Each structure stands twice: as structure tokens, then as C-alpha cells.
PDB file of N, CA, C and O in Angstrom:
ATOM      1  N   MET A   1      -9.338  15.229   3.472  1.00 95.00           N
ATOM      2  CA  MET A   1      -8.678  15.363   2.816  1.00 95.00           C
ATOM      3  C   MET A   1      -8.152  13.345   1.799  1.00 95.00           C
ATOM      4  O   MET A   1      -8.672  12.608   2.868  1.00 95.00           O
ATOM      5  N   ARG A   2      -8.318  13.065   0.894  1.00 97.00           N
ATOM      6  CA  ARG A   2      -8.329  12.064   0.480  1.00 97.00           C
ATOM      7  C   ARG A   2      -7.347  11.930   0.091  1.00 97.00           C
ATOM      8  O   ARG A   2      -6.525  13.035  -0.622  1.00 97.00           O
ATOM      9  N   LEU A   3      -6.241  10.859  -0.427  1.00 98.00           N
ATOM     10  CA  LEU A   3      -4.881  10.215  -1.030  1.00 98.00           C
ATOM     11  C   LEU A   3      -5.323   8.677  -0.504  1.00 98.00           C
ATOM     12  O   LEU A   3      -6.108   7.405  -1.191  1.00 98.00           O
ATOM     13  N   ARG A   4      -4.198   8.713  -2.094  1.00 97.00           N
ATOM     14  CA  ARG A   4      -3.720   7.511  -2.781  1.00 97.00           C
ATOM     15  C   ARG A   4      -2.483   6.656  -3.075  1.00 97.00           C
ATOM     16  O   ARG A   4      -1.970   7.979  -3.275  1.00 97.00           O
ATOM     17  N   VAL A   5      -2.735   5.772  -2.003  1.00 97.00           N
ATOM     18  CA  VAL A   5      -1.028   5.037  -2.611  1.00 97.00           C
ATOM     19  C   VAL A   5      -0.829   4.497  -2.850  1.00 97.00           C
ATOM     20  O   VAL A   5      -2.401   3.611  -3.919  1.00 97.00           O
ATOM     21  N   GLU A   6       0.007   4.251  -3.586  1.00 96.00           N
ATOM     22  CA  GLU A   6       0.586   3.075  -4.778  1.00 96.00           C
ATOM     23  C   GLU A   6       1.785   2.717  -4.085  1.00 96.00           C
ATOM     24  O   GLU A   6       2.808   4.035  -3.520  1.00 96.00           O
ATOM     25  N   PHE A   7       2.197   1.387  -4.175  1.00 96.00           N
ATOM     26  CA  PHE A   7       2.994   0.707  -3.444  1.00 96.00           C
ATOM     27  C   PHE A   7       3.945  -0.427  -4.059  1.00 96.00           C
ATOM     28  O   PHE A   7       2.582  -0.851  -4.513  1.00 96.00           O
ATOM     29  N   THR A   8       4.675  -1.099  -3.852  1.00 93.00           N
ATOM     30  CA  THR A   8       5.223  -2.325  -4.102  1.00 93.00           C
ATOM     31  C   THR A   8       6.713  -2.540  -3.311  1.00 93.00           C
ATOM     32  O   THR A   8       6.733  -1.595  -2.999  1.00 93.00           O
ATOM     33  N   THR A   9       6.406  -4.212  -2.590  1.00 93.00           N
ATOM     34  CA  THR A   9       7.604  -4.022  -2.366  1.00 93.00           C
ATOM     35  C   THR A   9       8.748  -5.610  -2.118  1.00 93.00           C
ATOM     36  O   THR A   9       8.378  -5.929  -3.147  1.00 93.00           O
ATOM     37  N   GLU A  10      10.200  -4.835  -2.393  1.00 93.00           N
ATOM     38  CA  GLU A  10      11.200  -6.029  -2.445  1.00 93.00           C
ATOM     39  C   GLU A  10      11.801  -6.171  -1.435  1.00 93.00           C
ATOM     40  O   GLU A  10      11.971  -6.357  -0.660  1.00 93.00           O
ATOM     41  N   PRO A  11      12.661  -7.506  -1.741  1.00 93.00           N
ATOM     42  CA  PRO A  11      12.658  -8.442  -3.120  1.00 93.00           C
ATOM     43  C   PRO A  11      11.345  -9.259  -4.266  1.00 93.00           C
ATOM     44  O   PRO A  11      10.837  -9.990  -2.815  1.00 93.00           O
ATOM     45  N   PHE A  12      11.565  -9.417  -5.083  1.00 85.00           N
ATOM     46  CA  PHE A  12      10.907 -10.155  -5.307  1.00 85.00           C
ATOM     47  C   PHE A  12      10.894 -11.663  -6.146  1.00 85.00           C
ATOM     48  O   PHE A  12      11.966 -11.757  -6.035  1.00 85.00           O
ATOM     49  N   ASP A  13      10.076 -11.932  -6.556  1.00 80.00           N
ATOM     50  CA  ASP A  13       9.785 -13.703  -6.425  1.00 80.00           C
ATOM     51  C   ASP A  13       9.119 -13.825  -7.617  1.00 80.00           C
ATOM     52  O   ASP A  13       7.816 -13.259  -7.513  1.00 80.00           O
ATOM     53  N   LEU A  14       8.734 -14.221  -8.967  1.00 77.00           N
ATOM     54  CA  LEU A  14       7.830 -14.113  -9.103  1.00 77.00           C
ATOM     55  C   LEU A  14       6.805 -15.428  -9.128  1.00 77.00           C
ATOM     56  O   LEU A  14       6.331 -16.083 -10.081  1.00 77.00           O
ATOM     57  N   ASP A  15       7.571 -16.893  -8.821  1.00 84.00           N
ATOM     58  CA  ASP A  15       7.028 -17.902  -7.842  1.00 84.00           C
ATOM     59  C   ASP A  15       6.339 -18.519  -7.335  1.00 84.00           C
ATOM     60  O   ASP A  15       5.536 -18.975  -7.143  1.00 84.00           O
ATOM     61  N   GLU A  16       6.863 -17.516  -5.923  1.00 86.00           N
ATOM     62  CA  GLU A  16       5.516 -17.317  -4.718  1.00 86.00           C
ATOM     63  C   GLU A  16       6.043 -15.756  -3.971  1.00 86.00           C
ATOM     64  O   GLU A  16       6.426 -15.256  -3.974  1.00 86.00           O
ATOM     65  N   ALA A  17       5.142 -15.505  -3.834  1.00 86.00           N
ATOM     66  CA  ALA A  17       4.439 -14.478  -2.652  1.00 86.00           C
ATOM     67  C   ALA A  17       5.896 -14.330  -2.145  1.00 86.00           C
ATOM     68  O   ALA A  17       5.590 -15.282  -0.614  1.00 86.00           O
ATOM     69  N   PRO A  18       6.185 -13.218  -1.320  1.00 91.00           N
ATOM     70  CA  PRO A  18       7.202 -13.755  -0.600  1.00 91.00           C
ATOM     71  C   PRO A  18       6.957 -12.988   0.590  1.00 91.00           C
ATOM     72  O   PRO A  18       5.471 -12.105   0.713  1.00 91.00           O
ATOM     73  N   PRO A  19       6.465 -13.109   1.370  1.00 94.00           N
ATOM     74  CA  PRO A  19       5.843 -12.819   3.268  1.00 94.00           C
ATOM     75  C   PRO A  19       5.885 -11.651   3.208  1.00 94.00           C
ATOM     76  O   PRO A  19       4.729 -10.549   4.051  1.00 94.00           O
ATOM     77  N   HIS A  20       6.812 -11.068   2.899  1.00 94.00           N
ATOM     78  CA  HIS A  20       7.102  -9.118   2.914  1.00 94.00           C
ATOM     79  C   HIS A  20       5.415  -8.564   2.378  1.00 94.00           C
ATOM     80  O   HIS A  20       4.946  -7.825   2.314  1.00 94.00           O
ATOM     81  N   ALA A  21       5.687  -9.071   1.062  1.00 92.00           N
ATOM     82  CA  ALA A  21       4.289  -8.788  -0.125  1.00 92.00           C
ATOM     83  C   ALA A  21       2.945  -9.134   0.802  1.00 92.00           C
ATOM     84  O   ALA A  21       2.014  -8.365   0.799  1.00 92.00           O
ATOM     85  N   VAL A  22       3.864  -9.943   1.163  1.00 92.00           N
ATOM     86  CA  VAL A  22       1.956 -11.362   1.644  1.00 92.00           C
ATOM     87  C   VAL A  22       1.454 -10.370   3.172  1.00 92.00           C
ATOM     88  O   VAL A  22      -0.293 -10.058   2.872  1.00 92.00           O
ATOM     89  N   VAL A  23       2.428 -10.111   3.924  1.00 95.00           N
ATOM     90  CA  VAL A  23       1.783  -9.129   5.042  1.00 95.00           C
ATOM     91  C   VAL A  23       1.477  -7.685   4.404  1.00 95.00           C
ATOM     92  O   VAL A  23       0.677  -6.893   4.418  1.00 95.00           O
ATOM     93  N   ALA A  24       2.034  -6.891   4.080  1.00 93.00           N
ATOM     94  CA  ALA A  24       1.925  -5.796   3.092  1.00 93.00           C
ATOM     95  C   ALA A  24       0.118  -6.229   2.406  1.00 93.00           C
ATOM     96  O   ALA A  24      -1.211  -4.899   2.428  1.00 93.00           O
ATOM     97  N   ARG A  25       0.197  -6.529   1.024  1.00 92.00           N
ATOM     98  CA  ARG A  25      -1.558  -6.936   0.804  1.00 92.00           C
ATOM     99  C   ARG A  25      -2.444  -6.754   2.567  1.00 92.00           C
ATOM    100  O   ARG A  25      -3.610  -7.028   2.631  1.00 92.00           O
ATOM    101  N   GLU A  26      -1.881  -7.734   3.758  1.00 94.00           N
ATOM    102  CA  GLU A  26      -3.237  -7.982   4.410  1.00 94.00           C
ATOM    103  C   GLU A  26      -3.118  -7.053   5.681  1.00 94.00           C
ATOM    104  O   GLU A  26      -4.413  -6.219   5.285  1.00 94.00           O
ATOM    105  N   VAL A  27      -1.975  -6.024   5.144  1.00 95.00           N
ATOM    106  CA  VAL A  27      -1.850  -4.254   5.955  1.00 95.00           C
ATOM    107  C   VAL A  27      -3.553  -3.996   4.939  1.00 95.00           C
ATOM    108  O   VAL A  27      -4.078  -3.288   5.953  1.00 95.00           O
ATOM    109  N   ILE A  28      -2.962  -3.794   4.531  1.00 94.00           N
ATOM    110  CA  ILE A  28      -3.913  -2.950   2.969  1.00 94.00           C
ATOM    111  C   ILE A  28      -5.078  -3.341   2.907  1.00 94.00           C
ATOM    112  O   ILE A  28      -6.339  -2.287   3.130  1.00 94.00           O
ATOM    113  N   GLU A  29      -5.718  -4.819   2.970  1.00 93.00           N
ATOM    114  CA  GLU A  29      -6.716  -4.984   2.477  1.00 93.00           C
ATOM    115  C   GLU A  29      -7.946  -4.892   4.042  1.00 93.00           C
ATOM    116  O   GLU A  29      -8.908  -5.441   3.746  1.00 93.00           O
ATOM    117  N   ALA A  30      -6.890  -5.054   5.436  1.00 95.00           N
ATOM    118  CA  ALA A  30      -7.518  -4.929   6.602  1.00 95.00           C
ATOM    119  C   ALA A  30      -8.358  -3.711   6.991  1.00 95.00           C
ATOM    120  O   ALA A  30      -9.048  -3.272   7.621  1.00 95.00           O
ATOM    121  N   ALA A  31      -7.217  -2.505   5.905  1.00 95.00           N
ATOM    122  CA  ALA A  31      -7.545  -1.708   6.426  1.00 95.00           C
ATOM    123  C   ALA A  31      -8.799  -0.765   5.851  1.00 95.00           C
ATOM    124  O   ALA A  31      -9.667  -1.208   5.067  1.00 95.00           O
ATOM    125  N   GLU A  32      -9.276   0.735   6.672  1.00 94.00           N
ATOM    126  CA  GLU A  32     -10.420   0.672   6.584  1.00 94.00           C
ATOM    127  C   GLU A  32     -10.470   2.151   5.600  1.00 94.00           C
ATOM    128  O   GLU A  32     -10.298   3.011   5.271  1.00 94.00           O
ATOM    129  N   LEU A  33     -10.495   1.287   4.212  1.00 96.00           N
ATOM    130  CA  LEU A  33      -9.904   1.989   2.785  1.00 96.00           C
ATOM    131  C   LEU A  33     -11.346   2.084   1.780  1.00 96.00           C
ATOM    132  O   LEU A  33     -12.105   1.350   1.724  1.00 96.00           O
ATOM    133  N   ASP A  34     -11.376   3.057   0.812  1.00 95.00           N
ATOM    134  CA  ASP A  34     -12.748   3.225   0.039  1.00 95.00           C
ATOM    135  C   ASP A  34     -11.945   2.305  -1.405  1.00 95.00           C
ATOM    136  O   ASP A  34     -13.051   1.119  -1.510  1.00 95.00           O
ATOM    137  N   SER A  35     -11.259   1.893  -2.006  1.00 94.00           N
ATOM    138  CA  SER A  35     -11.247   0.714  -2.343  1.00 94.00           C
ATOM    139  C   SER A  35      -9.482   0.069  -2.910  1.00 94.00           C
ATOM    140  O   SER A  35      -8.434   1.103  -2.118  1.00 94.00           O
ATOM    141  N   VAL A  36      -9.001  -1.161  -2.663  1.00 94.00           N
ATOM    142  CA  VAL A  36      -8.161  -1.407  -3.008  1.00 94.00           C
ATOM    143  C   VAL A  36      -7.953  -2.313  -3.637  1.00 94.00           C
ATOM    144  O   VAL A  36      -8.926  -3.090  -4.993  1.00 94.00           O
ATOM    145  N   ASP A  37      -6.787  -2.297  -4.489  1.00 92.00           N
ATOM    146  CA  ASP A  37      -6.201  -2.885  -5.586  1.00 92.00           C
ATOM    147  C   ASP A  37      -5.002  -4.183  -6.047  1.00 92.00           C
ATOM    148  O   ASP A  37      -4.320  -3.187  -6.025  1.00 92.00           O
ATOM    149  N   VAL A  38      -4.876  -4.823  -5.712  1.00 86.00           N
ATOM    150  CA  VAL A  38      -4.331  -5.359  -5.257  1.00 86.00           C
ATOM    151  C   VAL A  38      -3.112  -6.561  -6.330  1.00 86.00           C
ATOM    152  O   VAL A  38      -4.618  -7.200  -7.307  1.00 86.00           O
ATOM    153  N   GLY A  39      -2.272  -5.769  -6.757  1.00 81.00           N
ATOM    154  CA  GLY A  39      -1.587  -6.935  -8.393  1.00 81.00           C
ATOM    155  C   GLY A  39      -0.087  -7.434  -7.547  1.00 81.00           C
ATOM    156  O   GLY A  39       0.471  -7.083  -6.678  1.00 81.00           O
ATOM    157  N   PRO A  40       0.162  -8.235  -9.255  1.00 73.00           N
ATOM    158  CA  PRO A  40       1.416  -8.445  -8.420  1.00 73.00           C
ATOM    159  C   PRO A  40       2.802  -7.864  -8.602  1.00 73.00           C
ATOM    160  O   PRO A  40       4.099  -8.282  -8.126  1.00 73.00           O
ATOM    161  N   PHE A  41       2.236  -6.808  -9.170  1.00 76.00           N
ATOM    162  CA  PHE A  41       3.822  -5.880  -9.382  1.00 76.00           C
ATOM    163  C   PHE A  41       3.813  -4.021  -9.191  1.00 76.00           C
ATOM    164  O   PHE A  41       4.478  -3.761  -8.904  1.00 76.00           O
ATOM    165  N   GLY A  42       2.657  -4.549  -8.454  1.00 85.00           N
ATOM    166  CA  GLY A  42       1.958  -3.181  -7.686  1.00 85.00           C
ATOM    167  C   GLY A  42       0.665  -3.228  -7.023  1.00 85.00           C
ATOM    168  O   GLY A  42      -0.010  -3.887  -6.808  1.00 85.00           O
ATOM    169  N   ASN A  43       0.765  -2.232  -6.637  1.00 93.00           N
ATOM    170  CA  ASN A  43      -0.145  -2.446  -4.868  1.00 93.00           C
ATOM    171  C   ASN A  43      -1.221  -0.314  -5.294  1.00 93.00           C
ATOM    172  O   ASN A  43      -0.174   0.518  -5.131  1.00 93.00           O
ATOM    173  N   THR A  44      -2.175   0.141  -5.264  1.00 96.00           N
ATOM    174  CA  THR A  44      -3.118   1.064  -5.340  1.00 96.00           C
ATOM    175  C   THR A  44      -4.101   1.278  -4.001  1.00 96.00           C
ATOM    176  O   THR A  44      -5.122  -0.097  -4.013  1.00 96.00           O
ATOM    177  N   ALA A  45      -3.811   2.034  -3.123  1.00 97.00           N
ATOM    178  CA  ALA A  45      -5.803   2.047  -2.554  1.00 97.00           C
ATOM    179  C   ALA A  45      -5.381   3.903  -2.748  1.00 97.00           C
ATOM    180  O   ALA A  45      -5.428   4.285  -2.432  1.00 97.00           O
ATOM    181  N   GLU A  46      -7.052   3.723  -1.874  1.00 97.00           N
ATOM    182  CA  GLU A  46      -7.879   5.172  -1.795  1.00 97.00           C
ATOM    183  C   GLU A  46      -8.758   5.323  -0.764  1.00 97.00           C
ATOM    184  O   GLU A  46      -9.503   4.156  -0.248  1.00 97.00           O
ATOM    185  N   GLY A  47      -8.316   6.489   0.077  1.00 97.00           N
ATOM    186  CA  GLY A  47      -9.232   6.683   1.047  1.00 97.00           C
ATOM    187  C   GLY A  47      -9.276   7.569   1.834  1.00 97.00           C
ATOM    188  O   GLY A  47      -8.320   8.981   1.937  1.00 97.00           O
ATOM    189  N   ALA A  48      -9.795   8.740   2.939  1.00 97.00           N
ATOM    190  CA  ALA A  48      -9.250   9.478   4.282  1.00 97.00           C
ATOM    191  C   ALA A  48      -7.906   9.448   4.453  1.00 97.00           C
ATOM    192  O   ALA A  48      -7.507   8.670   4.509  1.00 97.00           O
ATOM    193  N   ALA A  49      -7.501  10.624   4.308  1.00 97.00           N
ATOM    194  CA  ALA A  49      -5.931  10.875   4.351  1.00 97.00           C
ATOM    195  C   ALA A  49      -5.667   9.452   6.428  1.00 97.00           C
ATOM    196  O   ALA A  49      -4.982   9.321   6.434  1.00 97.00           O
ATOM    197  N   ASP A  50      -6.730  10.170   6.976  1.00 97.00           N
ATOM    198  CA  ASP A  50      -6.902   9.569   8.950  1.00 97.00           C
ATOM    199  C   ASP A  50      -6.213   7.557   8.651  1.00 97.00           C
ATOM    200  O   ASP A  50      -5.445   6.969   8.373  1.00 97.00           O
ATOM    201  N   PRO A  51      -7.189   7.149   8.256  1.00 97.00           N
ATOM    202  CA  PRO A  51      -7.265   5.863   7.565  1.00 97.00           C
ATOM    203  C   PRO A  51      -5.618   5.093   6.007  1.00 97.00           C
ATOM    204  O   PRO A  51      -5.043   4.395   6.731  1.00 97.00           O
ATOM    205  N   VAL A  52      -6.021   6.321   5.482  1.00 97.00           N
ATOM    206  CA  VAL A  52      -4.114   5.485   4.609  1.00 97.00           C
ATOM    207  C   VAL A  52      -3.038   5.963   5.218  1.00 97.00           C
ATOM    208  O   VAL A  52      -2.235   4.896   5.370  1.00 97.00           O
ATOM    209  N   LEU A  53      -2.999   6.377   5.311  1.00 97.00           N
ATOM    210  CA  LEU A  53      -1.847   7.610   6.608  1.00 97.00           C
ATOM    211  C   LEU A  53      -1.333   5.601   8.234  1.00 97.00           C
ATOM    212  O   LEU A  53      -0.372   6.128   7.613  1.00 97.00           O
ATOM    213  N   THR A  54      -2.478   5.684   8.086  1.00 97.00           N
ATOM    214  CA  THR A  54      -2.067   4.475   9.503  1.00 97.00           C
ATOM    215  C   THR A  54      -2.124   3.265   8.670  1.00 97.00           C
ATOM    216  O   THR A  54      -0.984   2.874   9.001  1.00 97.00           O
ATOM    217  N   ALA A  55      -2.296   3.346   7.239  1.00 97.00           N
ATOM    218  CA  ALA A  55      -1.905   1.743   6.554  1.00 97.00           C
ATOM    219  C   ALA A  55      -0.815   2.733   6.516  1.00 97.00           C
ATOM    220  O   ALA A  55      -0.069   0.745   6.939  1.00 97.00           O
ATOM    221  N   VAL A  56      -0.505   3.007   5.840  1.00 97.00           N
ATOM    222  CA  VAL A  56       0.952   3.456   5.093  1.00 97.00           C
ATOM    223  C   VAL A  56       2.060   3.118   6.116  1.00 97.00           C
ATOM    224  O   VAL A  56       3.191   2.363   6.754  1.00 97.00           O
ATOM    225  N   ASP A  57       1.515   4.116   7.557  1.00 97.00           N
ATOM    226  CA  ASP A  57       2.888   3.123   8.092  1.00 97.00           C
ATOM    227  C   ASP A  57       2.440   1.675   9.045  1.00 97.00           C
ATOM    228  O   ASP A  57       4.301   1.392   9.318  1.00 97.00           O
ATOM    229  N   ALA A  58       1.548   0.864   9.157  1.00 97.00           N
ATOM    230  CA  ALA A  58       2.193  -0.169   9.450  1.00 97.00           C
ATOM    231  C   ALA A  58       2.177  -1.482   8.721  1.00 97.00           C
ATOM    232  O   ALA A  58       2.454  -1.911   8.920  1.00 97.00           O
ATOM    233  N   LEU A  59       1.665  -1.117   7.627  1.00 96.00           N
ATOM    234  CA  LEU A  59       2.352  -1.115   6.284  1.00 96.00           C
ATOM    235  C   LEU A  59       4.354  -1.284   5.908  1.00 96.00           C
ATOM    236  O   LEU A  59       5.295  -2.783   5.840  1.00 96.00           O
ATOM    237  N   LEU A  60       5.275   0.173   6.308  1.00 97.00           N
ATOM    238  CA  LEU A  60       6.142   0.253   6.240  1.00 97.00           C
ATOM    239  C   LEU A  60       6.672  -1.379   7.553  1.00 97.00           C
ATOM    240  O   LEU A  60       7.300  -1.661   7.278  1.00 97.00           O
ATOM    241  N   ARG A  61       6.460  -0.424   8.964  1.00 98.00           N
ATOM    242  CA  ARG A  61       6.796  -1.958   9.866  1.00 98.00           C
ATOM    243  C   ARG A  61       6.753  -2.894   9.777  1.00 98.00           C
ATOM    244  O   ARG A  61       7.363  -3.253   9.651  1.00 98.00           O
ATOM    245  N   LYS A  62       5.535  -2.712   9.112  1.00 97.00           N
ATOM    246  CA  LYS A  62       5.424  -4.944   9.041  1.00 97.00           C
ATOM    247  C   LYS A  62       6.047  -5.533   7.583  1.00 97.00           C
ATOM    248  O   LYS A  62       6.748  -6.261   7.957  1.00 97.00           O
ATOM    249  N   ALA A  63       6.144  -4.633   6.924  1.00 97.00           N
ATOM    250  CA  ALA A  63       7.005  -5.842   6.016  1.00 97.00           C
ATOM    251  C   ALA A  63       8.523  -5.369   5.708  1.00 97.00           C
ATOM    252  O   ALA A  63       8.627  -6.407   5.125  1.00 97.00           O
ATOM    253  N   LEU A  64       8.930  -4.695   6.365  1.00 97.00           N
ATOM    254  CA  LEU A  64       9.816  -4.267   6.846  1.00 97.00           C
ATOM    255  C   LEU A  64      10.502  -5.768   7.638  1.00 97.00           C
ATOM    256  O   LEU A  64      11.912  -5.468   7.513  1.00 97.00           O
ATOM    257  N   ASP A  65       9.994  -5.048   8.715  1.00 97.00           N
ATOM    258  CA  ASP A  65      10.100  -7.072   9.832  1.00 97.00           C
ATOM    259  C   ASP A  65      10.007  -8.178   9.257  1.00 97.00           C
ATOM    260  O   ASP A  65      10.420  -8.898   9.519  1.00 97.00           O
ATOM    261  N   ALA A  66       9.033  -8.104   7.812  1.00 97.00           N
ATOM    262  CA  ALA A  66       9.035 -10.100   7.548  1.00 97.00           C
ATOM    263  C   ALA A  66      10.142  -9.389   5.769  1.00 97.00           C
ATOM    264  O   ALA A  66       9.929 -10.757   5.749  1.00 97.00           O
ATOM    265  N   GLY A  67      11.024  -9.193   6.032  1.00 96.00           N
ATOM    266  CA  GLY A  67      11.636  -9.524   5.156  1.00 96.00           C
ATOM    267  C   GLY A  67      12.134  -8.163   3.480  1.00 96.00           C
ATOM    268  O   GLY A  67      12.952  -8.815   3.004  1.00 96.00           O
ATOM    269  N   ALA A  68      11.423  -7.242   4.165  1.00 96.00           N
ATOM    270  CA  ALA A  68      10.959  -5.889   3.052  1.00 96.00           C
ATOM    271  C   ALA A  68      13.031  -5.576   2.364  1.00 96.00           C
ATOM    272  O   ALA A  68      13.189  -4.950   4.078  1.00 96.00           O
ATOM    273  N   THR A  69      13.835  -5.458   1.753  1.00 97.00           N
ATOM    274  CA  THR A  69      14.251  -5.099   1.575  1.00 97.00           C
ATOM    275  C   THR A  69      14.937  -3.627   1.054  1.00 97.00           C
ATOM    276  O   THR A  69      15.486  -2.822   1.118  1.00 97.00           O
ATOM    277  N   ARG A  70      13.116  -3.205   0.234  1.00 96.00           N
ATOM    278  CA  ARG A  70      13.064  -2.112  -0.318  1.00 96.00           C
ATOM    279  C   ARG A  70      11.892  -1.583  -0.771  1.00 96.00           C
ATOM    280  O   ARG A  70      10.454  -2.845  -0.472  1.00 96.00           O
ATOM    281  N   VAL A  71      10.774  -1.024  -0.266  1.00 96.00           N
ATOM    282  CA  VAL A  71       9.897  -0.539  -0.061  1.00 96.00           C
ATOM    283  C   VAL A  71       8.733   0.682  -0.685  1.00 96.00           C
ATOM    284  O   VAL A  71      10.123   2.102  -0.162  1.00 96.00           O
ATOM    285  N   SER A  72       8.223   0.602  -2.601  1.00 96.00           N
ATOM    286  CA  SER A  72       8.692   2.094  -3.143  1.00 96.00           C
ATOM    287  C   SER A  72       7.317   2.432  -2.948  1.00 96.00           C
ATOM    288  O   SER A  72       6.242   1.109  -2.977  1.00 96.00           O
ATOM    289  N   LEU A  73       7.451   4.464  -2.971  1.00 95.00           N
ATOM    290  CA  LEU A  73       5.725   3.681  -2.679  1.00 95.00           C
ATOM    291  C   LEU A  73       5.718   5.588  -2.618  1.00 95.00           C
ATOM    292  O   LEU A  73       5.908   6.943  -2.902  1.00 95.00           O
ATOM    293  N   GLN A  74       4.604   6.119  -2.996  1.00 97.00           N
ATOM    294  CA  GLN A  74       3.242   7.120  -3.956  1.00 97.00           C
ATOM    295  C   GLN A  74       2.937   7.699  -3.050  1.00 97.00           C
ATOM    296  O   GLN A  74       1.422   6.401  -3.018  1.00 97.00           O
ATOM    297  N   LEU A  75       2.469   8.269  -2.613  1.00 97.00           N
ATOM    298  CA  LEU A  75       1.102   8.784  -1.363  1.00 97.00           C
ATOM    299  C   LEU A  75       0.671  10.205  -2.432  1.00 97.00           C
ATOM    300  O   LEU A  75       2.129  11.388  -2.903  1.00 97.00           O
ATOM    301  N   ASN A  76      -0.809  10.329  -3.293  1.00 98.00           N
ATOM    302  CA  ASN A  76      -0.973  11.923  -4.090  1.00 98.00           C
ATOM    303  C   ASN A  76      -1.754  11.876  -2.614  1.00 98.00           C
ATOM    304  O   ASN A  76      -2.761  11.236  -2.564  1.00 98.00           O
ATOM    305  N   VAL A  77      -2.595  13.922  -3.304  1.00 98.00           N
ATOM    306  CA  VAL A  77      -3.921  14.230  -2.412  1.00 98.00           C
ATOM    307  C   VAL A  77      -4.663  13.755  -3.548  1.00 98.00           C
ATOM    308  O   VAL A  77      -4.353  14.523  -4.961  1.00 98.00           O
ATOM    309  N   ILE A  78      -5.748  13.273  -3.855  1.00 95.00           N
ATOM    310  CA  ILE A  78      -6.707  12.939  -4.965  1.00 95.00           C
ATOM    311  C   ILE A  78      -7.560  14.087  -5.296  1.00 95.00           C
ATOM    312  O   ILE A  78      -8.626  14.624  -4.051  1.00 95.00           O
ATOM    313  N   GLU A  79      -8.232  14.840  -5.483  1.00 82.00           N
ATOM    314  CA  GLU A  79      -9.511  15.433  -5.715  1.00 82.00           C
ATOM    315  C   GLU A  79     -10.893  14.744  -5.037  1.00 82.00           C
ATOM    316  O   GLU A  79     -11.327  13.906  -5.739  1.00 82.00           O
ATOM    317  N   GLU A  80     -10.918  15.650  -4.541  1.00 72.00           N
ATOM    318  CA  GLU A  80     -12.593  15.168  -3.999  1.00 72.00           C
ATOM    319  C   GLU A  80     -13.849  15.362  -5.498  1.00 72.00           C
ATOM    320  O   GLU A  80     -13.324  16.418  -5.521  1.00 72.00           O
ATOM    321  N   GLU A  81     -14.836  14.964  -4.662  1.00 66.00           N
ATOM    322  CA  GLU A  81     -16.300  15.003  -6.173  1.00 66.00           C
ATOM    323  C   GLU A  81     -16.899  16.751  -5.641  1.00 66.00           C
ATOM    324  O   GLU A  81     -16.597  16.465  -4.192  1.00 66.00           O
ATOM    325  N   GLY A  82     -16.818  17.647  -6.093  1.00 60.00           N
ATOM    326  CA  GLY A  82     -18.112  18.347  -5.756  1.00 60.00           C
ATOM    327  C   GLY A  82     -16.947  19.732  -4.877  1.00 60.00           C
ATOM    328  O   GLY A  82     -16.837  20.303  -4.664  1.00 60.00           O
ATOM    329  N   ARG A  83     -15.344  19.547  -5.722  1.00 56.00           N
ATOM    330  CA  ARG A  83     -14.568  20.829  -5.236  1.00 56.00           C
ATOM    331  C   ARG A  83     -13.907  21.493  -6.921  1.00 56.00           C
ATOM    332  O   ARG A  83     -14.356  20.850  -7.644  1.00 56.00           O
TER     333      ARG A  83
END
């Protein structure tokens, strides 16, 4: 199974990335995922289910520990080619 996760962390700071946003980005970029797109207002990553779910767990825990007051997350199953 393949998954796509889209997430944002809050509170926002348009002048400088807050610590929780930096930590979330580091977690997702270090994960063994097939694609990662990090942006100022949202982030997307795709990969096999286990690495995505492991990354989401770490992302939530570390972002909250770093001061996030809200994490908005959407997780979708995506179709694999040839199915």
C-alpha cells in the first residue's frame, strides 16, 4: 500500500520558520520516502505505508515537543501503477 501525507504545523510565523516547522521538515526529509515536497504553507510526502506511518508518528511527537499547538494532517491511500 502507498500513502500520501499532507501536513502543516501551527502557529505560523511568516518571518522565520518556527522550531516545530523546522523539526517537522527534518523528520519528513530524513524518512525513507519516495517523494517529499516541503513548502511554506504545506508539505506533502509519499511512500510505502510503513515508512510514511513511522514518519507521521515521529513528526507528530517531535513537532508537539517543539511547540506546535496544532498539526493539520491528511493521509490518503494512493493507487499503485498497474493496479
